[in-house]
Amino acid sequence: MNILVCVKQVPDTTQVKIDPVTNTLIREGVPAIVNTYDAFALEAAARLKDKDPDTKIVVMSMGPANAVNALKDCLAIAADRAYLISGREFGGSDTLATSYILSNAVKKIEETEGKFDAIFCGKQAIDGDTAQVGPELAEHLGLPQVTCALEITEADDAHLEVLKEGTDANMLISIGLPCLLTFTKPSFEPRFPSLKRKMMAMRAQIPTIAFSDLPGIDAGKIGLNGSPTRVKRSFVPERKKNGMIISGGTAAENAAKLSELLSDAKVI
Amino acid sequence: METKTKDLWVFIETNEDGSAKNVGIELLNPGKDLAREQGGELVAVVIGHNTTEAVKAAAAHDADKVIVVDGTEYESFTTDAYTNAMYHLVTKYGPTTLIIGATQNGRDFGPRLSCRLKTGLTADCTGLSINEETGDIAWTRPAFGGNLMATILCSDTRPQIGTVRPGVFKKGAETAPHAEIINEEYHVDESDIRTKLLKVIKDAAEEAVDLEGADIVVSGGRGVGSAENFEKVIKPLASVLGGTVGASREAVDAGWISHAHQVGQTGKTVAPKLYIACGISGAIQHLAGMSGSDVIVAINKDPDAPIFSVADYGIVGDLFEVVPLLTAEIKKLKG
């Protein structure tokens, strides 16, 4: 099976802090990582390869030049080949423009790697949190989709059986190939890279696909100008600061006071 | 796409029994005012099977029109059937705005629809208003794990589409229905539905966890310390309140409770009337999943825990002491 995994390099939002004086995000010094959900997608591909060693895993990422680091992480973990999609023409793209660029890049990469049987994405990126690029990429490519996949339970030449996370129950879904899946957090942890693979990844030459490598792309549909949505303003949300700390009494008195306050506020 | 009307549409997602999910009815409430401000009508769009109840609910919540697509192929959700049906309706009627509940299904077919329509979609909004300068909908949403809010406009393409988080808006009061009901015959061929639901898997060991729909959530974090303590300390408080048990990522990763209970960025987003965080420090990812709750209570022994910064009421203390006492107090209160 020929699998493409789409990854994004993101700031580790678990390490983002708010400047208490200016009330803005402190982005400096925040490490860049492979988006958490994309790592789940890569793990799903790696598990298919565990079962069928003929499986080929290609990763692609759109981003600045240093996004090769995310791609090298993927090579170290499980990927066989990697492609960076990079160019200033792509900057400022919203999800529709991004997915359009990615769909063109997929076709370009398929010239070298052959047709992909499946495209795996993370459910969403932890910086943008839109969960839109996967389904939009599927739409551009005319592929069926399953979102919020937990794991692939069966695979043959024509189908995948996918365990999908549901709101109140999980679902087992059959989908024909080729298809696109987006992955959420499974019950298992993604694997770590081996030292040998790490060394190999460090030396890997990663080809870059630039705007000029995509002759069929419509320049009017990419970047800020090709994006239907615009960020009008961004701001740090106000957190409540006037909360009441109940103290001074014994634990029993404090608990009684809290129960009384909640009752007065009519929340219980 | 060309707009034919100034109407604002709200998608009414249905349950498998054909009744309306809460979020669609909730969204009719802000939708009514936004539709008026845009100079159009409020239209509810119901897709499902045996949808009588859903249509009735939409009509009783101020919809001027209800467009209904009913068929067996819509009984359980599929990306293809729902995308095709909504695409058909939007291109036929040309609304200026479409609001979809940010449920798992809404966020599954919303991007496919907007991509097919070549228009903008704003994900998982928590605020809706009209931009004074342009008259467009101003979609406000959290990003960066809830650290940053962004207000987004879609000015040049129509319809402008957004998914809106359940529980952010409250249902309006029921009014005398005045809606025109339009039954739209649209069917999707079986061969065009490219996924097949083989099985619904309910975890037999545990009842369904409806965190998103819960009015009260009692969550435990690292401080709870074990699966046994979840049973002994957290669950009794949740059950005396008629609430649902939630958990932080740390508690889930430690294996004390299943991922279905996880609140936060890699779990569920909740906005209950009351959220009680026990032994949860309040990492940004957790706050992103619960800071929209009406009333937040924090119980933690670390007075500097970030959870206190979003809490309405806090007790600094040992949860093993405080929580059972609180459970007893509430039991007493409820008689």
Short mmCIF file of C-alpha atoms in Angstrom, two decimals, chain A residues 7-250:
data_model
loop_
_atom_site.label_atom_id
_atom_site.label_comp_id
_atom_site.label_asym_id
_atom_site.label_seq_id
_atom_site.Cartn_x
_atom_site.Cartn_y
_atom_site.Cartn_z
CA VAL A 7 1.99 16.75 8.72
CA LYS A 8 2.30 20.27 10.03
CA GLN A 9 5.04 21.71 12.15
CA VAL A 10 3.40 23.61 14.99
CA PRO A 11 4.49 25.46 18.10
CA ASP A 12 4.04 23.24 21.14
CA THR A 13 0.93 24.96 22.47
CA THR A 14 1.39 23.20 25.80
CA GLN A 15 4.38 25.45 26.34
CA VAL A 16 2.83 28.72 25.22
CA LYS A 17 2.56 31.25 28.01
CA ILE A 18 0.75 34.54 28.30
CA ASP A 19 2.72 37.69 29.10
CA PRO A 20 0.94 38.89 32.23
CA VAL A 21 1.76 42.55 31.50
CA THR A 22 0.92 42.89 27.81
CA ASN A 23 -1.65 40.04 27.81
CA THR A 24 -0.21 38.65 24.58
CA LEU A 25 1.15 35.25 23.61
CA ILE A 26 4.83 34.68 24.24
CA ARG A 27 5.88 32.79 21.10
CA GLU A 28 9.64 33.07 21.55
CA GLY A 29 11.41 29.98 22.77
CA VAL A 30 8.38 27.76 22.18
CA PRO A 31 9.65 24.52 20.63
CA ALA A 32 8.33 23.44 17.21
CA ILE A 33 6.94 19.93 17.08
CA VAL A 34 5.12 17.60 14.71
CA ASN A 35 1.45 18.33 15.29
CA THR A 36 0.22 15.82 17.88
CA TYR A 37 -2.65 14.47 15.75
CA ASP A 38 -0.38 14.11 12.71
CA ALA A 39 1.86 11.87 14.81
CA PHE A 40 -1.21 9.66 15.38
CA ALA A 41 -1.74 9.56 11.59
CA LEU A 42 1.89 8.55 11.06
CA GLU A 43 1.56 5.85 13.72
CA ALA A 44 -1.50 4.44 11.93
CA ALA A 45 0.54 4.23 8.72
CA ALA A 46 3.45 2.63 10.60
CA ARG A 47 1.10 -0.03 11.99
CA LEU A 48 -0.03 -0.91 8.47
CA LYS A 49 3.62 -1.23 7.52
CA ASP A 50 4.26 -3.48 10.53
CA LYS A 51 1.71 -5.89 9.07
CA ASP A 52 2.72 -5.45 5.43
CA PRO A 53 6.38 -4.43 5.01
CA ASP A 54 5.78 -3.58 1.34
CA THR A 55 3.84 -0.53 2.50
CA LYS A 56 5.47 2.74 1.52
CA ILE A 57 4.99 5.81 3.72
CA VAL A 58 5.52 9.24 2.18
CA VAL A 59 5.19 12.37 4.31
CA MET A 60 4.61 15.90 3.13
CA SER A 61 4.48 19.17 4.97
CA MET A 62 3.77 22.73 3.90
CA GLY A 63 5.63 25.36 5.83
CA PRO A 64 8.79 27.42 6.10
CA ALA A 65 12.22 25.92 5.34
CA ASN A 66 12.70 24.79 8.94
CA ALA A 67 9.66 22.51 8.66
CA VAL A 68 12.18 19.97 7.31
CA ASN A 69 12.81 19.28 10.98
CA ALA A 70 9.27 17.97 11.38
CA LEU A 71 9.74 15.87 8.25
CA LYS A 72 13.02 14.48 9.60
CA ASP A 73 11.22 13.51 12.80
CA CYS A 74 8.73 11.59 10.66
CA LEU A 75 11.52 9.89 8.73
CA ALA A 76 13.10 8.91 12.03
CA ILE A 77 9.82 7.43 13.27
CA ALA A 78 8.50 5.55 10.25
CA ALA A 79 8.38 7.44 6.95
CA ASP A 80 10.28 6.30 3.85
CA ARG A 81 10.22 9.52 1.85
CA ALA A 82 9.53 13.18 2.64
CA TYR A 83 8.61 16.32 0.71
CA LEU A 84 8.55 19.93 1.84
CA ILE A 85 6.10 22.32 0.17
CA SER A 86 7.43 25.80 0.65
CA GLY A 87 7.26 29.22 -0.93
CA ARG A 88 6.28 32.76 -0.04
CA GLU A 89 3.40 32.53 -2.55
CA PHE A 90 1.76 30.06 -0.17
CA GLY A 91 1.95 32.30 2.91
CA GLY A 92 -1.25 33.64 4.43
CA SER A 93 -3.39 30.85 3.01
CA ASP A 94 -6.56 29.94 4.89
CA THR A 95 -7.80 26.35 5.00
CA LEU A 96 -9.42 26.44 1.54
CA ALA A 97 -6.28 27.86 -0.09
CA THR A 98 -4.02 25.53 1.92
CA SER A 99 -5.97 22.43 0.94
CA TYR A 100 -5.93 23.59 -2.69
CA ILE A 101 -2.13 23.90 -2.61
CA LEU A 102 -1.83 20.52 -0.91
CA SER A 103 -4.08 18.90 -3.52
CA ASN A 104 -1.75 20.20 -6.25
CA ALA A 105 1.27 18.98 -4.32
CA VAL A 106 -0.28 15.51 -3.97
CA LYS A 107 -0.62 15.26 -7.75
CA LYS A 108 2.97 16.44 -8.16
CA ILE A 109 4.35 13.94 -5.65
CA GLU A 110 2.33 11.14 -7.27
CA GLU A 111 4.36 11.71 -10.47
CA THR A 112 7.38 10.37 -8.57
CA GLU A 113 5.88 8.11 -5.90
CA GLY A 114 2.93 6.67 -7.80
CA LYS A 115 -0.75 6.97 -6.93
CA PHE A 116 -1.50 7.00 -3.23
CA ASP A 117 -3.95 4.43 -1.96
CA ALA A 118 -4.65 6.43 1.16
CA ILE A 119 -3.93 9.87 2.57
CA PHE A 120 -3.70 10.18 6.34
CA CYS A 121 -3.96 13.50 8.19
CA GLY A 122 -4.26 14.51 11.81
CA LYS A 123 -7.80 15.49 12.81
CA GLN A 124 -6.67 19.06 13.36
CA ALA A 125 -3.55 21.10 14.04
CA ILE A 126 -3.10 22.15 17.65
CA ASP A 127 -2.36 25.75 16.69
CA GLY A 128 -5.24 26.47 14.29
CA ASP A 129 -7.66 23.85 15.65
CA THR A 130 -9.89 24.10 12.57
CA ALA A 131 -10.08 20.41 11.57
CA GLN A 132 -10.89 21.62 8.05
CA VAL A 133 -7.82 20.95 5.92
CA GLY A 134 -8.27 17.15 5.86
CA PRO A 135 -11.89 17.12 4.60
CA GLU A 136 -11.14 20.00 2.21
CA LEU A 137 -8.16 18.12 0.76
CA ALA A 138 -10.41 15.07 0.30
CA GLU A 139 -12.96 17.24 -1.51
CA HIS A 140 -10.34 18.77 -3.84
CA LEU A 141 -9.14 15.27 -4.73
CA GLY A 142 -12.62 13.76 -4.92
CA LEU A 143 -11.80 11.16 -2.25
CA PRO A 144 -14.17 9.67 0.32
CA GLN A 145 -13.28 10.42 3.93
CA VAL A 146 -13.54 9.26 7.50
CA THR A 147 -12.70 11.85 10.17
CA CYS A 148 -11.74 11.17 13.80
CA ALA A 149 -10.31 7.73 13.05
CA LEU A 150 -8.81 5.91 16.03
CA GLU A 151 -7.23 2.98 14.23
CA ILE A 152 -7.40 0.81 11.15
CA THR A 153 -8.70 -2.61 12.06
CA GLU A 154 -8.54 -4.29 8.63
CA ALA A 155 -6.88 -3.48 5.33
CA ASP A 156 -7.02 -5.17 1.95
CA ASP A 157 -6.25 -4.03 -1.61
CA ALA A 158 -9.54 -2.27 -2.04
CA HIS A 159 -10.86 -1.35 1.44
CA LEU A 160 -10.00 -0.18 4.90
CA GLU A 161 -12.00 -0.88 8.02
CA VAL A 162 -11.69 2.09 10.28
CA LEU A 163 -12.62 2.49 13.93
CA LYS A 164 -14.03 6.00 14.19
CA GLU A 165 -14.49 7.87 17.44
CA GLY A 166 -18.11 8.90 17.89
CA THR A 167 -19.78 11.22 20.33
CA ASP A 168 -21.44 8.52 22.37
CA ALA A 169 -20.23 5.31 20.70
CA ASN A 170 -17.43 4.35 18.38
CA MET A 171 -18.20 3.16 14.88
CA LEU A 172 -16.64 0.64 12.59
CA ILE A 173 -16.68 1.99 9.03
CA SER A 174 -15.72 0.45 5.73
CA ILE A 175 -14.26 2.78 3.13
CA GLY A 176 -12.98 2.03 -0.36
CA LEU A 177 -9.51 2.96 -1.61
CA PRO A 178 -8.29 5.50 -2.45
CA CYS A 179 -9.52 7.52 0.51
CA LEU A 180 -8.54 10.12 3.08
CA LEU A 181 -8.65 9.57 6.84
CA THR A 182 -8.10 12.04 9.65
CA PHE A 183 -6.87 10.66 12.96
CA THR A 184 -7.62 11.48 16.55
CA LYS A 185 -5.99 10.23 19.73
CA PRO A 186 -5.93 6.42 19.87
CA SER A 187 -5.70 4.30 22.99
CA PHE A 188 -2.01 3.62 22.35
CA GLU A 189 1.05 5.87 22.31
CA PRO A 190 2.86 6.52 19.01
CA ARG A 191 6.26 4.79 18.76
CA PHE A 192 9.59 6.49 19.33
CA PRO A 193 12.31 6.62 16.67
CA SER A 194 15.21 4.21 16.86
CA LEU A 195 18.74 5.60 17.03
CA LYS A 196 19.55 4.08 13.65
CA ARG A 197 16.56 5.71 11.97
CA LYS A 198 17.39 9.00 13.67
CA MET A 199 20.89 8.99 12.21
CA MET A 200 19.48 8.15 8.79
CA ALA A 201 16.88 10.92 9.00
CA MET A 202 19.50 13.46 9.97
CA ARG A 203 21.35 12.85 6.71
CA ALA A 204 18.24 12.71 4.52
CA GLN A 205 17.96 15.11 1.62
CA ILE A 206 14.40 16.39 1.50
CA PRO A 207 13.15 17.75 -1.83
CA THR A 208 11.26 21.04 -1.79
CA ILE A 209 8.22 21.63 -3.96
CA ALA A 210 7.94 25.33 -4.76
CA PHE A 211 5.24 27.35 -6.48
CA SER A 212 7.09 27.01 -9.80
CA ASP A 213 6.98 23.21 -9.48
CA LEU A 214 3.18 23.28 -9.64
CA PRO A 215 2.44 24.48 -13.18
CA GLY A 216 -1.28 23.74 -13.00
CA ILE A 217 -1.91 25.81 -9.89
CA ASP A 218 -4.11 28.92 -10.07
CA ALA A 219 -2.22 31.76 -8.39
CA GLY A 220 -5.54 33.47 -7.70
CA LYS A 221 -6.58 30.70 -5.34
CA ILE A 222 -3.59 30.71 -2.99
CA GLY A 223 -2.03 32.90 -0.34
CA LEU A 224 -3.78 35.71 1.45
CA ASN A 225 -5.45 36.99 -1.73
CA GLY A 226 -6.77 33.58 -2.67
CA SER A 227 -8.28 32.96 0.76
CA PRO A 228 -12.00 33.60 1.28
CA THR A 229 -11.59 34.12 5.04
CA ARG A 230 -9.57 36.87 6.71
CA VAL A 231 -8.56 37.29 10.32
CA LYS A 232 -10.00 40.68 11.22
CA ARG A 233 -8.57 40.77 14.72
CA SER A 234 -7.01 38.49 17.28
CA PHE A 235 -6.89 38.88 21.02
CA VAL A 236 -6.07 37.00 24.19
CA PRO A 237 -9.30 35.91 25.86
CA GLU A 238 -10.14 37.43 29.18
CA ARG A 239 -9.97 34.98 31.98
CA LYS A 240 -12.19 35.48 34.97
CA LYS A 241 -10.16 37.06 37.70
CA ASN A 242 -12.69 37.85 40.37
CA GLY A 243 -13.20 34.32 41.55
CA MET A 244 -13.79 33.82 45.24
CA ILE A 245 -11.39 31.68 47.22
CA ILE A 246 -13.15 30.12 50.15
CA SER A 247 -10.75 29.88 53.02
CA GLY A 248 -10.42 30.58 56.66
CA GLY A 249 -12.62 27.78 57.91
CA THR A 250 -12.03 24.12 58.49
#
